[in-house]
XYZ file of C-alpha atoms in Angstrom:
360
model
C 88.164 79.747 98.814
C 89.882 82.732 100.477
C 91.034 83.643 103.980
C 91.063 87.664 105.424
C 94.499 87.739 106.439
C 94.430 91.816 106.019
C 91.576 94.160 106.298
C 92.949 94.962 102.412
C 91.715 91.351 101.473
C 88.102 93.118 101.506
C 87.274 95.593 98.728
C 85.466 98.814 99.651
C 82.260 97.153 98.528
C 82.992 94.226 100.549
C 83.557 96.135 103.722
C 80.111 98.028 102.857
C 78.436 94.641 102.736
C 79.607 93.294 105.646
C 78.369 96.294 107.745
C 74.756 96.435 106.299
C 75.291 92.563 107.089
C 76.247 93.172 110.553
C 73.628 95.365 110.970
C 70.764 92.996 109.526
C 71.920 90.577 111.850
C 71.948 92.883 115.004
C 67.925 93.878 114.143
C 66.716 90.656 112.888
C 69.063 88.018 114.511
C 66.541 85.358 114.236
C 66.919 85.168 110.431
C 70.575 83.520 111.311
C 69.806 81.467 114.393
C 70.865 78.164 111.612
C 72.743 79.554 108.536
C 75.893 77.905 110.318
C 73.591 74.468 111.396
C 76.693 71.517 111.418
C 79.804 73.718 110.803
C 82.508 73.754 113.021
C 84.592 76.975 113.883
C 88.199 76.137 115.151
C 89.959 78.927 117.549
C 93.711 79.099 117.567
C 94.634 81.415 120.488
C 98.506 81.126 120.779
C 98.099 83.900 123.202
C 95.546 85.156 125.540
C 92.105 86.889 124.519
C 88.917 87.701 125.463
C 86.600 89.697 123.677
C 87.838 88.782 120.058
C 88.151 84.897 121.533
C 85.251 84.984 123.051
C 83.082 86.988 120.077
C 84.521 84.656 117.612
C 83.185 81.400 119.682
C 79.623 83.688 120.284
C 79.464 84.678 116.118
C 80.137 81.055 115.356
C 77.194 79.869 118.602
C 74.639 82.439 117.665
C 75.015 81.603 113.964
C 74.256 77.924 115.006
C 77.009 76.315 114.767
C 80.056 74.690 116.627
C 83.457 75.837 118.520
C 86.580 74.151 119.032
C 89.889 75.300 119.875
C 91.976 75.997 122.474
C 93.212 79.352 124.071
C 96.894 79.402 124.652
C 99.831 77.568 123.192
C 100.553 75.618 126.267
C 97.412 73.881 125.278
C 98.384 72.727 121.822
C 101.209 71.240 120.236
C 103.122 74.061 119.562
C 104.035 73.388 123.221
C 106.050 70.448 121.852
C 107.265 72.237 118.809
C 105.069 71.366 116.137
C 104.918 74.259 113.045
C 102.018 76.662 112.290
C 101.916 75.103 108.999
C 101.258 71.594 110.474
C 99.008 72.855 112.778
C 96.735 74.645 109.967
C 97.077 71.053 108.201
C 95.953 69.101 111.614
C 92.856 71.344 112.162
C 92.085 71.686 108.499
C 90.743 67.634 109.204
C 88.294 68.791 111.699
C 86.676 72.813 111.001
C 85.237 73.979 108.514
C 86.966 77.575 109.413
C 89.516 78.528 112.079
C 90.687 81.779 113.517
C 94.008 82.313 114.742
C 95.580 85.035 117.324
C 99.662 84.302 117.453
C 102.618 86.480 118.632
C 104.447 86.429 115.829
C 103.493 88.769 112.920
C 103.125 86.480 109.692
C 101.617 83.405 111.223
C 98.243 83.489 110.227
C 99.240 83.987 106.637
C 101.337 81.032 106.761
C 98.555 79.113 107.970
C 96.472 80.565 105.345
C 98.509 79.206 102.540
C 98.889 75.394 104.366
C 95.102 75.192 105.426
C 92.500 73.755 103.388
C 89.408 75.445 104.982
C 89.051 79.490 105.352
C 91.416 81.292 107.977
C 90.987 84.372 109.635
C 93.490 87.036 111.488
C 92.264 87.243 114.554
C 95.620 89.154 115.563
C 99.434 88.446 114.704
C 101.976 90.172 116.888
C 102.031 94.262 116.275
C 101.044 93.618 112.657
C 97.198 92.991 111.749
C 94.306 92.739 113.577
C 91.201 93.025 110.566
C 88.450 91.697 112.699
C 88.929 94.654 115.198
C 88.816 96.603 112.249
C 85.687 95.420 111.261
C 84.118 96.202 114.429
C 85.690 99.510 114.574
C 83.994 100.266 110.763
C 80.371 98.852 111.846
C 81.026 101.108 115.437
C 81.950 104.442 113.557
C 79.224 103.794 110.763
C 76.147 103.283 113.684
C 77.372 105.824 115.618
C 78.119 108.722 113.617
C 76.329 107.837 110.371
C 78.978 107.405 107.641
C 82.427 106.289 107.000
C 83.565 109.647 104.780
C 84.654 113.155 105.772
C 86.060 112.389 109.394
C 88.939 113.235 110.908
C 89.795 110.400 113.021
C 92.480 110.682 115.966
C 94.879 107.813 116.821
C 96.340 108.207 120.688
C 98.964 105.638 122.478
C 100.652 102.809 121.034
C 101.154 103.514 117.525
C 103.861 101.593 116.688
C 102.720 98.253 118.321
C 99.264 98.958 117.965
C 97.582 96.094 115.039
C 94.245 97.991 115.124
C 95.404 101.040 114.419
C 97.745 99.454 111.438
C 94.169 97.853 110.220
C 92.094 100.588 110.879
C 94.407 103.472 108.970
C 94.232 100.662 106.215
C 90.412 100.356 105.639
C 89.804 103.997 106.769
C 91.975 105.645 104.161
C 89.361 104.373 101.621
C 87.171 106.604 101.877
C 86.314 109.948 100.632
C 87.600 112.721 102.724
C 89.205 110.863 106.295
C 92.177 112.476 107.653
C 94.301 111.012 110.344
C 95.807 112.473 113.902
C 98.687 110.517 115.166
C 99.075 111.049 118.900
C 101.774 109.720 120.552
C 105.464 109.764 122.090
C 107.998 109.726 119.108
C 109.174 106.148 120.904
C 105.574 105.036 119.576
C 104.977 106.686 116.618
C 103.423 104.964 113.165
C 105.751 102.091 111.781
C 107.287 103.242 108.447
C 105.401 100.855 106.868
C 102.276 102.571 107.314
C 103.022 105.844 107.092
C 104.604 104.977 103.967
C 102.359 101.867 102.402
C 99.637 103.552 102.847
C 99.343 107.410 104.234
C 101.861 108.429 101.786
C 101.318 106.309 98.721
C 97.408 107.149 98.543
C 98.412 111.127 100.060
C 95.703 110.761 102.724
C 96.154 113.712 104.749
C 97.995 113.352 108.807
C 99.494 115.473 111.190
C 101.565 113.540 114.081
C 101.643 115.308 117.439
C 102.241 114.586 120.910
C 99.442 115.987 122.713
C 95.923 114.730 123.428
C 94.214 118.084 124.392
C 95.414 119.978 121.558
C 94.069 117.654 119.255
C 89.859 117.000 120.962
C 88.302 119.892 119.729
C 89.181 118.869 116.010
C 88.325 114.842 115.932
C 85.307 113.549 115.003
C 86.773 110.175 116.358
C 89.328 109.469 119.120
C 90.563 105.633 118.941
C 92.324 105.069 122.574
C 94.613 102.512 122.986
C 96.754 100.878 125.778
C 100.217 100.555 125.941
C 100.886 97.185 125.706
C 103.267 95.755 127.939
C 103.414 92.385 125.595
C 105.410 93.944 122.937
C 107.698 95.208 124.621
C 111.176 93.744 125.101
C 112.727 96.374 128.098
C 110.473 96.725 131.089
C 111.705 100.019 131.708
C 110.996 101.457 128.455
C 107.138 100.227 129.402
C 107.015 101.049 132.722
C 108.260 104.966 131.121
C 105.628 104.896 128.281
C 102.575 103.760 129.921
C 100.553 106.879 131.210
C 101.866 108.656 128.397
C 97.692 109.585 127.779
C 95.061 109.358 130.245
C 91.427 110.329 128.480
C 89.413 112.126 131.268
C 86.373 113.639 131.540
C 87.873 116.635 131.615
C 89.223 116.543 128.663
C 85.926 115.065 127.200
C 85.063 118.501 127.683
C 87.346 120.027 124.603
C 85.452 117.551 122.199
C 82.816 118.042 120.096
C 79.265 116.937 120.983
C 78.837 114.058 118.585
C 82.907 112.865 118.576
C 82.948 108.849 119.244
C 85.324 107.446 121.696
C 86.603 103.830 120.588
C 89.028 101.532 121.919
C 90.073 98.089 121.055
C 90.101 96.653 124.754
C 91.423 95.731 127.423
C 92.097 99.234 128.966
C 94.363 99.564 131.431
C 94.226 103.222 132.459
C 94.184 105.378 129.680
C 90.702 105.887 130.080
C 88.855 106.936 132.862
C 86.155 104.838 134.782
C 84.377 107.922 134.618
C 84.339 108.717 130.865
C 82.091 105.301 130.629
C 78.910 107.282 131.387
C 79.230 109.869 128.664
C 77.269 109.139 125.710
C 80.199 109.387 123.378
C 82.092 106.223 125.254
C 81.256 103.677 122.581
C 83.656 100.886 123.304
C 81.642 98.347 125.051
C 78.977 98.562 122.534
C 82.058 98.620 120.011
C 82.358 95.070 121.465
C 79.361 93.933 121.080
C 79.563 95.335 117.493
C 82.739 92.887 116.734
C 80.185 89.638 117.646
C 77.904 91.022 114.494
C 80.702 91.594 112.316
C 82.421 88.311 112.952
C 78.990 86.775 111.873
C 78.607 88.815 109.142
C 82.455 87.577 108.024
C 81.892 84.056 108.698
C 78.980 83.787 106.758
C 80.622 85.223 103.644
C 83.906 82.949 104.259
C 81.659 80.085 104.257
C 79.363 80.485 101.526
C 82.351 81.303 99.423
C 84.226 78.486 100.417
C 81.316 76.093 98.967
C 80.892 78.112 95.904
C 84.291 77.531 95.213
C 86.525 75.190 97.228
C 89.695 75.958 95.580
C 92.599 77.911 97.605
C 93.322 81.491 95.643
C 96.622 81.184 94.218
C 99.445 83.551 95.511
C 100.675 86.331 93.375
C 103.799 86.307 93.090
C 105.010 88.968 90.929
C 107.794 91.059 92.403
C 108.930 88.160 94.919
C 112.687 87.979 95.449
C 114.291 85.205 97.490
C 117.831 86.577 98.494
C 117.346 88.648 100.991
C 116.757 87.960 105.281
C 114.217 89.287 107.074
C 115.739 90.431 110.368
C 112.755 90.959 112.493
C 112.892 88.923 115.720
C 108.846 88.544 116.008
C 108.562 87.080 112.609
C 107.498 84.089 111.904
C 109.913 83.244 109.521
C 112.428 83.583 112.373
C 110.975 79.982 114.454
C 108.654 78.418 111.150
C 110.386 74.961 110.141
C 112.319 75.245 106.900
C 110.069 78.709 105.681
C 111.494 80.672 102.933
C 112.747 84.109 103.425
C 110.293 85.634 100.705
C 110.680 89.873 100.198
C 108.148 91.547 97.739
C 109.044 94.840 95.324
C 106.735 97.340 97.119
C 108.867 100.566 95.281
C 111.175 99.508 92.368
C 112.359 102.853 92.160
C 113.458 103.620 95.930
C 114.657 99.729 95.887
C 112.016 98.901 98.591
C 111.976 95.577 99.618
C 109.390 94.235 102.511
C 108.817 90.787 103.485
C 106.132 89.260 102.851
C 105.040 87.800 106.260
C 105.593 90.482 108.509
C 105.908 93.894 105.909
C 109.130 94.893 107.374
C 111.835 96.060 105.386
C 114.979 94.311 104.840
């Protein structure tokens, strides 16, 4: 039994059978109107959500089974305290899966390793977000064709931003992709991104400030919002937030058959008016996450009856004497967690923890 914690959980073949999956069940969805007949999906939503809330309950509904859950922590016992840990143990009695949004980075793995029944990241602070990233893969595969030889342009929230943490992650596995990081240097790519992955696996990026420069050259623009949640100083937000406005003027500089993709909500970086153009594929990115939530609780499922046992944690490189000092980890509130820090480069002396990946 396994849980996707991180869109690296998958392997490359994985993540190419969950899309011809997802796209099976989007042409034929009658062949899995029962394939989830009697299970029981749980949905942990410390914080609010709607599409990837909502999806997950629809996946689980169309694949005919169950939901229940609730959809903010005022509505569960965390209200009164209780641990993630516990709570993964409590729910654990009565799912057969659960999915879990929470603000602070590191949770869902930490309910991962207390659960006894398959847990997904469904979103965990600025960290991960691999079910987005899933519907981003399935979105850029239907609507350009392939997954290699694209140069794919990140704009907004880059430091905040899970998707784009997940999506650099599964994209820089294929042949030929080459990132654009758009953004104001307060927002730029976390270090350990740029450094984790761009840089150890010398996938090609560039890192600029301007949107315009950068359309004629993308054959995918990823929008996001800038998200007010993550922020600590209101004024830093309110300074930040129409940093990038897609119009459809600007849709003008792009290339005929460039995709447009956003995680959602949008705020106002996009245009009401860039929804008509062909290239806009974010709603039917949406719809796109339902299939590839089905497509990943299926395989969760049938691999947690083929073999019931929880993976075992690797823990080679693990040192135990150093403190994580990011406020928005969970090892900061969890009862009586250990402070846990993994080698990532023994020769630069990198250390990152293991719940949130931030160095110490």
């Amino acid at each position: 039994m396994r849980s996707l914690i991180s869109i690296l959980d998958l392997t490359t073949e994985e993540l190419d059978q969950l899309i011809e999956t997802a796209k099976d069940i989007a042409a034929h969805p009658e062949k899995y109107w029962d394939r989830c007949a009697h299970k029981k999906l749980a949905t942990l939503f410390f914080e609010p959500s709607t599409r990837t809330r909502l999806s997950f309950e629809a996946a689980m509904l169309e694949l005919g089974g169950t939901v229940l859950g609730f959809s903010e922590a005022s509505s569960s016992s965390a209200s009164k305290g209780e641990s993630v840990a516990d709570t993964a143990k409590i729910v654990s009695c009565y799912a057969d899966i659960m999915a879990m949004r929470h603000p602070r980075e590191g949770a869902p793995y930490v309910a991962s390793r207390a659960a006894s029944i398959p847990v997904i990241n469904a979103g965990d602070g600025g960290h991960n977000h691999p079910t987005q990233t899933l519907a981003d893969l399935l979105t850029i595969s239907r609507e350009l064709g392939r997954l290699d030889n694209l140069t794919i342009g990140l704009c907004g929230d880059l430091k905040y931003g899970r998707t784009v943490h997940s999506l650099i992650e599964a994209m820089s596995r294929y042949q030929g992709i080459r990132f654009v990081l758009i953004s104001p240097k307060e927002l730029k790519l976390p270090g350990f991104v740029r450094y984790n992955v761009l840089e150890k696996h010398k996938i090609p990026y560039t890192e600029v400030t301007g949107l315009e420069a950068a359309m004629p050259q993308l054959d995918v623009l990823y929008m996001t919002r800038i998200q007010r949640e993550r922020f600590d100083d209101p004024d830093e937000y309110d300074r930040l937030k129409d940093s990038y406005v897609l119009t459809a003027e600007k849709m003008k500089l792009a290339k005929k058959e460039m995709a447009v993709l956003h995680p959602l909500p949008r705020v106002n970086e996009i245009s009401v008016k860039v929804d008509d153009d062909p290239r806009a594929a974010y709603f039917r990115q949406a719809l796109n996450g339902k299939f590839m939530r089905m497509a990943l609780i299926l395989k969760l499922l049938e691999e947690a009856k083929a073999n019931p046992v929880k993976e075992a944690v690797d823990t080679e490189g693990f040192v135990y004497d150093r403190v994580c000092r990011n406020p928005k980890c969970i090892c900061q509130v969890e009862q009586e967690l250990p402070q846990i820090f993994k080698v990532t480069d023994k020769a630069a002396n990198i250390h990152r923890c293991i719940y949130c990946e931030q160095k110490d």
